[in-house]
Short mmCIF file of C-alpha atoms and ligand atoms in Angstrom, two decimals:
data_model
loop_
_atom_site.label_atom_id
_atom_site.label_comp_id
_atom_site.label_asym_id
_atom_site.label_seq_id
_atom_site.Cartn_x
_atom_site.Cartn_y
_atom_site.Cartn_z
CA UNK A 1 8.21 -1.42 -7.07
CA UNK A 2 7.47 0.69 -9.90
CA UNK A 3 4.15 3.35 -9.74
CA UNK A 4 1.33 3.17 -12.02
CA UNK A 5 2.87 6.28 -14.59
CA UNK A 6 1.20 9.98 -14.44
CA UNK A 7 -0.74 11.41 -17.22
CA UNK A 8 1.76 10.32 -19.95
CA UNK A 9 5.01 10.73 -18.26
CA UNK A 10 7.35 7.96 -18.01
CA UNK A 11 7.84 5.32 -15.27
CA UNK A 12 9.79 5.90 -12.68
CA UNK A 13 10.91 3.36 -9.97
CA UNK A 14 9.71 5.31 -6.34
CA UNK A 15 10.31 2.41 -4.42
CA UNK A 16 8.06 1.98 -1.07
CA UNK A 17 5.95 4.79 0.19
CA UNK A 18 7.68 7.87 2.19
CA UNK A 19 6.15 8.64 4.96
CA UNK A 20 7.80 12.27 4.02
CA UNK A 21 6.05 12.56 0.63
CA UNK A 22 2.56 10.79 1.56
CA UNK A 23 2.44 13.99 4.69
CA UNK A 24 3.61 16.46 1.83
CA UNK A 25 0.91 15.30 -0.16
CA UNK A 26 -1.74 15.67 2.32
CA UNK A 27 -0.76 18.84 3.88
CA UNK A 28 -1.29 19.97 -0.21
CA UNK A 29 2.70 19.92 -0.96
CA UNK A 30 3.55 19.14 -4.65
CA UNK A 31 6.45 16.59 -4.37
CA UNK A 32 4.73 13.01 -4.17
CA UNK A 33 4.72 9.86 -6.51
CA UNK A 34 1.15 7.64 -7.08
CA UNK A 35 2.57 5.63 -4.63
CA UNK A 36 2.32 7.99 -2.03
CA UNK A 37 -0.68 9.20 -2.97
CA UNK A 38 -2.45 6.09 -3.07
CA UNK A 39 -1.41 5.36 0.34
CA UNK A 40 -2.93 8.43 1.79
CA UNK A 41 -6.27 7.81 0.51
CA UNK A 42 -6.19 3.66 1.29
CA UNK A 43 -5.47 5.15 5.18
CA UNK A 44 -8.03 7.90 5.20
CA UNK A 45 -10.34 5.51 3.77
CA UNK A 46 -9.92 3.66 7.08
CA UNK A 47 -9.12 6.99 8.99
CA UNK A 48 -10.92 9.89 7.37
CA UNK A 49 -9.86 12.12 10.14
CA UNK A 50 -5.74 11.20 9.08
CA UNK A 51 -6.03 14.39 6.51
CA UNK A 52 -7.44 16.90 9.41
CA UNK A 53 -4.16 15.50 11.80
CA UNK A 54 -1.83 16.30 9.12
CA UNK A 55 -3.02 19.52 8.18
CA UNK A 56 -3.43 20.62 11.78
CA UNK A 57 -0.02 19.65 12.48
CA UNK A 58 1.43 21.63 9.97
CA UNK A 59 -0.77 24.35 11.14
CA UNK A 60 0.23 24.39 14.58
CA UNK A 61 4.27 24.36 13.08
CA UNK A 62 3.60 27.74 12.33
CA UNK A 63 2.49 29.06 15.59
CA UNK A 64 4.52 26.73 17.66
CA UNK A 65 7.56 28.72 15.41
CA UNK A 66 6.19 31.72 15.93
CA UNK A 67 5.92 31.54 19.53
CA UNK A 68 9.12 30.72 19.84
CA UNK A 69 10.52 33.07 17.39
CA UNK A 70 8.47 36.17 18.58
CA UNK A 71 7.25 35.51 21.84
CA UNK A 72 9.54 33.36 23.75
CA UNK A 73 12.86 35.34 21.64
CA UNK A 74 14.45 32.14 20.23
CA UNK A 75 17.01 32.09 17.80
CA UNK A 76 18.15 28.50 16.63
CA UNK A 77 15.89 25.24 16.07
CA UNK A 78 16.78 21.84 15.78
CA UNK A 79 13.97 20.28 13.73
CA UNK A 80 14.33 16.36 13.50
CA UNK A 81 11.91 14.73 11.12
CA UNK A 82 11.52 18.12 9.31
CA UNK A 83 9.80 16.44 5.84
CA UNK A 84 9.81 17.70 2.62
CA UNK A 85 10.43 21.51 2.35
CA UNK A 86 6.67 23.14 1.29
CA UNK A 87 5.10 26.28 2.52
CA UNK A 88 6.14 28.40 5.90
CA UNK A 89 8.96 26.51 6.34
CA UNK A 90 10.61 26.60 10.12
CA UNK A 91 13.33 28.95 8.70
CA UNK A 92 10.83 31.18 7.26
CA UNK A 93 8.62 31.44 10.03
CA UNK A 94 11.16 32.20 12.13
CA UNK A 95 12.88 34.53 10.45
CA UNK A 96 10.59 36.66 9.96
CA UNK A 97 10.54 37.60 14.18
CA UNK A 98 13.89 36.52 14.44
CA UNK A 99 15.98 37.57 11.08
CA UNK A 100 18.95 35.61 11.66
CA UNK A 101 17.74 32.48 13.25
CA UNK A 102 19.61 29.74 12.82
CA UNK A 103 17.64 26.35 11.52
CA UNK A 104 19.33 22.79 11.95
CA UNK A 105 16.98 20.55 9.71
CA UNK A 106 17.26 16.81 10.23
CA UNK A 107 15.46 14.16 8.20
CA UNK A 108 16.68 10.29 6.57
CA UNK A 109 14.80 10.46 3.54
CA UNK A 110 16.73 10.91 0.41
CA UNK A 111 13.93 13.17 -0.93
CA UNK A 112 14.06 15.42 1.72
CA UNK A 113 17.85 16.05 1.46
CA UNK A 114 16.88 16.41 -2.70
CA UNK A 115 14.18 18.80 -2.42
CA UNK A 116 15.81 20.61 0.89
CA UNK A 117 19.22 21.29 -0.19
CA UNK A 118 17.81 23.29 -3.57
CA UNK A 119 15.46 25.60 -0.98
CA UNK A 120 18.26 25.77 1.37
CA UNK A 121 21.01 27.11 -1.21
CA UNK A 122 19.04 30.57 -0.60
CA UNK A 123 19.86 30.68 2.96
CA UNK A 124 22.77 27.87 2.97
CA UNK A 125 24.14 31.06 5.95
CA UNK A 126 21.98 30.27 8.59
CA UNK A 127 20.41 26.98 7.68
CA UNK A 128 21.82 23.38 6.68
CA UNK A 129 20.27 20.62 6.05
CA UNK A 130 21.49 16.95 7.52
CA UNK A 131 20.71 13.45 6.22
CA UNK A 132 20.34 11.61 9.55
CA UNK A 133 19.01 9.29 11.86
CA UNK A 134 17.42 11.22 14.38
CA UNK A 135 17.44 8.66 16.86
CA UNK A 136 21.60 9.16 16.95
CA UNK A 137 21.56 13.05 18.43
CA UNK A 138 25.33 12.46 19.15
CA UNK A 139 25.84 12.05 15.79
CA UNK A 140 23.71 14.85 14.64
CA UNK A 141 25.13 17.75 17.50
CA UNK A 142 28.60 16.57 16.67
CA UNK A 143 28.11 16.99 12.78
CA UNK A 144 29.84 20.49 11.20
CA UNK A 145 26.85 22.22 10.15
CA UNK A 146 24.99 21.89 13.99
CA UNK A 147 28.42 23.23 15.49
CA UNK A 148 28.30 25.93 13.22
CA UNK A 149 24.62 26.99 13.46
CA UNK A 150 23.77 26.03 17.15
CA UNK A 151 25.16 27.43 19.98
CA UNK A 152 23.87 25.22 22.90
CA UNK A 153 25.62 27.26 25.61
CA UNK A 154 22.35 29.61 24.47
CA UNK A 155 18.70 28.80 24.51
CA UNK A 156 17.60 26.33 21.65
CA UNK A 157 14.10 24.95 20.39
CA UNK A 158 13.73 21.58 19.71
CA UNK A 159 10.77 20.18 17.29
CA UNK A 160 9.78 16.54 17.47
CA UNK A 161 6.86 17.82 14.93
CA UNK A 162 4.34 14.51 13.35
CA UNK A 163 7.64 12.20 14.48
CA UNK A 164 7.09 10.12 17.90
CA UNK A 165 4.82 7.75 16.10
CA UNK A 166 7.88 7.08 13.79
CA UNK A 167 9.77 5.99 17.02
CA UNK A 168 8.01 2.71 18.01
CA UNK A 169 9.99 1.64 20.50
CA UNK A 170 9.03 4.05 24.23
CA UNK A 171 12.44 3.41 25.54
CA UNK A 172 14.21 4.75 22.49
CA UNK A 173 11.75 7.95 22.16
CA UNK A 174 12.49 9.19 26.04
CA UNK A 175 15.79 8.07 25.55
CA UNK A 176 15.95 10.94 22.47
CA UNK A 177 13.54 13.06 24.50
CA UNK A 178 16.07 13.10 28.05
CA UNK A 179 18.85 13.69 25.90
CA UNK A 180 18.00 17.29 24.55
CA UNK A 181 16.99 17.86 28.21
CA UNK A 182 20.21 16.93 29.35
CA UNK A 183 22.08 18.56 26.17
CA UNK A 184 20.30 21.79 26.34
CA UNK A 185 20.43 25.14 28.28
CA UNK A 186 17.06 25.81 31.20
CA UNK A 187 15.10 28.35 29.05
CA UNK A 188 15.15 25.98 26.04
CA UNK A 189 12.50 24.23 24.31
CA UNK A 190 10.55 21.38 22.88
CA UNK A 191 7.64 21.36 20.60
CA UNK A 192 6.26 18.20 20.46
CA UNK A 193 3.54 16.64 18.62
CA UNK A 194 2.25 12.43 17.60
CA UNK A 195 -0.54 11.23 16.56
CA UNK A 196 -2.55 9.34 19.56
CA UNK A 197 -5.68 7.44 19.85
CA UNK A 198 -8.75 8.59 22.21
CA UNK A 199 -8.81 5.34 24.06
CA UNK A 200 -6.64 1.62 23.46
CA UNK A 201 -9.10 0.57 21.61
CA UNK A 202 -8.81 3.30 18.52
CA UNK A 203 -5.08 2.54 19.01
CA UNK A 204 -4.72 -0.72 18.62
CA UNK A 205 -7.79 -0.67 15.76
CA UNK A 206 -5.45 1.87 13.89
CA UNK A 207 -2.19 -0.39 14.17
CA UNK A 208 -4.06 -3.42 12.71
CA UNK A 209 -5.50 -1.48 9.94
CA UNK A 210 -3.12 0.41 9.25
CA UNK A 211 0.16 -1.99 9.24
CA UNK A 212 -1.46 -4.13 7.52
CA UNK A 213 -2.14 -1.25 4.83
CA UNK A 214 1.20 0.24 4.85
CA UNK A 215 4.36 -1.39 5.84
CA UNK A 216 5.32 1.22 7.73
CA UNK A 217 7.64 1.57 11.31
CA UNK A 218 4.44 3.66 13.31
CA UNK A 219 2.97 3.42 17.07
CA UNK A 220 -0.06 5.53 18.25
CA UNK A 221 0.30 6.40 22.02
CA UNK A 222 -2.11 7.83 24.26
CA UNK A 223 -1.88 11.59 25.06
CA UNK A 224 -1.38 10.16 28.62
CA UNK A 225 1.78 8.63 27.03
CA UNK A 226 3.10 12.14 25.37
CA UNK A 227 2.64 13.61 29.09
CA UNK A 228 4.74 11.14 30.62
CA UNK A 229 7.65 11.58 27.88
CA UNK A 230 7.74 15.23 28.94
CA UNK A 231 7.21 15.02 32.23
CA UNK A 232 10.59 17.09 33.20
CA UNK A 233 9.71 19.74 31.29
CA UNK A 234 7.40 22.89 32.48
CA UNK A 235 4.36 23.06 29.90
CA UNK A 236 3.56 26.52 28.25
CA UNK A 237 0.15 27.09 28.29
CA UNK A 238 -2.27 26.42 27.84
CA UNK A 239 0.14 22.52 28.25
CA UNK A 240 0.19 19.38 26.03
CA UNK A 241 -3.86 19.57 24.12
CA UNK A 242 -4.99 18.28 20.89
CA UNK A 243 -3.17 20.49 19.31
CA UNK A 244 -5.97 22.35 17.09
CA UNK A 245 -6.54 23.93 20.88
CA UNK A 246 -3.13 25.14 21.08
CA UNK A 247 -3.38 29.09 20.99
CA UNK A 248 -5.92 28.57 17.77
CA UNK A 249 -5.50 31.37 15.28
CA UNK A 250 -8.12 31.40 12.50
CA UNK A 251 -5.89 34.44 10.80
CA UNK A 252 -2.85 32.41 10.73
CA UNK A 253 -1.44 31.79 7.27
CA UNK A 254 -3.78 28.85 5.67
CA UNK A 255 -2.10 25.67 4.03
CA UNK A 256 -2.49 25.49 0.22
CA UNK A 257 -5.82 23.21 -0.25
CA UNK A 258 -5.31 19.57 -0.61
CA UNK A 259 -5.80 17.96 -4.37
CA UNK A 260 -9.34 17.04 -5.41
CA UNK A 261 -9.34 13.41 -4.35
CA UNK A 262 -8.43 14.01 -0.86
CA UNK A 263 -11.03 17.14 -0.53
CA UNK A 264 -13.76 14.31 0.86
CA UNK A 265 -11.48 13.77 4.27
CA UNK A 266 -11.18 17.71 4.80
CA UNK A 267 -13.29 18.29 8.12
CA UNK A 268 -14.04 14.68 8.50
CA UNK A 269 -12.58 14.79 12.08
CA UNK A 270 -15.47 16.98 12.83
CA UNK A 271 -17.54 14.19 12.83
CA UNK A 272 -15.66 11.46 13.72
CA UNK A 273 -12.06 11.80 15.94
CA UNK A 274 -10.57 8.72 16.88
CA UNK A 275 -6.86 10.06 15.93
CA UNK A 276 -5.68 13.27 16.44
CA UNK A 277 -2.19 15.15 16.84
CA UNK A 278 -1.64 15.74 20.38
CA UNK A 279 1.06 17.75 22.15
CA UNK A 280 2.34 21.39 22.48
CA UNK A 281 5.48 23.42 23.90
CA UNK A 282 7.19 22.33 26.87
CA UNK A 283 10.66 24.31 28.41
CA UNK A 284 13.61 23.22 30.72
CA UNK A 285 13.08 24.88 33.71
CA UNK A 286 15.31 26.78 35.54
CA UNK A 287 17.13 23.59 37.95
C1 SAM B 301 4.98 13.56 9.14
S1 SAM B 301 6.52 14.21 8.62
C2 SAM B 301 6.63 15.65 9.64
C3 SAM B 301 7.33 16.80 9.00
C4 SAM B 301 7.46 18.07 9.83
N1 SAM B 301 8.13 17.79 11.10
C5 SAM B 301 6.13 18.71 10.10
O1 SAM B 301 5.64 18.59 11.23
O2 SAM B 301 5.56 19.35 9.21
C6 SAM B 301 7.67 13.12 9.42
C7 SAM B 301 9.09 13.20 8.89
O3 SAM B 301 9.94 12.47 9.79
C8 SAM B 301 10.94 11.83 9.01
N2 SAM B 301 11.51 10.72 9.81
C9 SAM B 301 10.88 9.59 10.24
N3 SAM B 301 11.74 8.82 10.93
C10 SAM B 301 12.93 9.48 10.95
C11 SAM B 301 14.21 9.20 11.52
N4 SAM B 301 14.43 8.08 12.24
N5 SAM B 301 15.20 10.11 11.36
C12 SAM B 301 15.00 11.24 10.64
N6 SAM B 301 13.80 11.56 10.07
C13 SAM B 301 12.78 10.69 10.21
C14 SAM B 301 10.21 11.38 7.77
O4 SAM B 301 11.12 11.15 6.69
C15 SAM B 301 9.29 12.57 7.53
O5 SAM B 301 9.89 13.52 6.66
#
């Protein structure tokens, strides 16, 4: 498919929507086609509270990373689905408690591996960058880079940040989920987040709406659902929450503001929340 072209420039061929550069876009990133943008108003139209999740997601990356940075003294991350490389990065945010953490980023859109590897070359020391599948973690733990930069015989953080809903099939997301648990060290971690519905109904409402909008692979669960996935795991407090209730922080860094036609959706899920990002940090306990 080729996009409608942008204020004079030339064509290009973008292909589908990403779901990488539609979030970017949202979450006020600069690296999106009309494509993607056009997709993330059609959905908010039908989900005004969509631009809130994203930007609360993001938002809660940086003090999920800081936590474990700072607080709970990690010093390597495995971050699958990381997106597009924008603002407060997980490198930089952990880094600056931690100065030479070591960040495994995973993602399978080309884009990201584009846009990634030029931030990266700054820091290609303790950070790399892996086009992936993150469903296949044998494939990503046995690559190189991840034997290089992670040491699992140590205490690692996990994020599964905006991604479960990417996973549609329940079986295949514990699967991933019981893995790291049974890869990683007690004292490790996973910071989890998906989008979920209040009730069935504003699930299933949002799947027919939605697919139908955008042809793209995407399940809403119930926050009862994201408890049962990490049900091994010890909760930090204050546990799994809609995540604008995890440890709030109105001094934290804010996100760069979102582009004029998206500005109607900001605070929208003040008045209506049927969706939300749901989730927080869980750890392996001590067996
Ligand atoms: C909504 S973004 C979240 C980005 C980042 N984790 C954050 O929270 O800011 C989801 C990302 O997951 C990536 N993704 C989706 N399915 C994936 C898969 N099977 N393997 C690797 N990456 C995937 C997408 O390309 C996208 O960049």
């Amino acid at each position: 498919m080729t996009a409608p072209s942008d204020g004079g420039f030339p064509q290009i061929d973008t292909g589908p929507p990403s779901p990488a550069r539609v979030y970017n876009y949202v979450i006020g990133g600069k690296d999106h086609f009309a494509i993607d943008r056009a997709v993330a108003l059609g959905v908010n139209q039908h989900f005004p509270e969509g631009v809130d999740a994203g930007r609360n997601n993001r938002l809660f990356l940086y003090r999920a990373v800081r936590f474990l940075a700072r607080d709970a003294g990690i010093r390597q991350f495995l971050d699958l689905g990381s997106g597009l490389p924008t603002q407060n990065n997980v490198h930089e945010v952990a880094q600056q408690f931690q100065p030479d953490a070591a960040v495994v980023y995973v993602d399978n859109d080309p884009a990201v591996r584009a846009h990634g590897s030029a931030l990266l070359a700054k820091d290609d020391k303790n950070t790399a960058i892996l086009d992936a599948d993150m469903v296949d973690l044998d494939d990503i733990l046995a690559r190189p880079e991840t034997r290089r930069l992670l040491d699992l015989s140590k205490p690692v953080a996990v994020l599964f940040l905006s991604v479960g809903h990417f996973i549609t099939d329940d079986a295949t997301l514990q699967g991933m989920i019981d893995k790291v648990f049974d890869t990683v060290v007690p004292g490790s971690y996973v910071a989890f987040t998906q989008m979920v519905g209040v009730d069935q109904q504003a699930v299933d409402e949002a799947h027919a709406k939605l697919l139908a909008f955008v042809q793209m692979n995407w399940k809403n669960r119930l926050s009862s659902d994201v408890v049962r996935l990490l049900r091994r795991w010890e909760p930090v407090e204050p546990g799994l929450v809609d995540i604008t209730h995890w440890r709030p922080d109105p001094d934290q860094p804010p996100l760069p503001e979102v582009d004029e036609p998206l500005r109607q959706f900001v605070g929208a899920s003040q008045r209506n929340k049927r969706l939300f990002e749901f989730g927080g940090i869980v750890r392996k306990p001590a067996s």
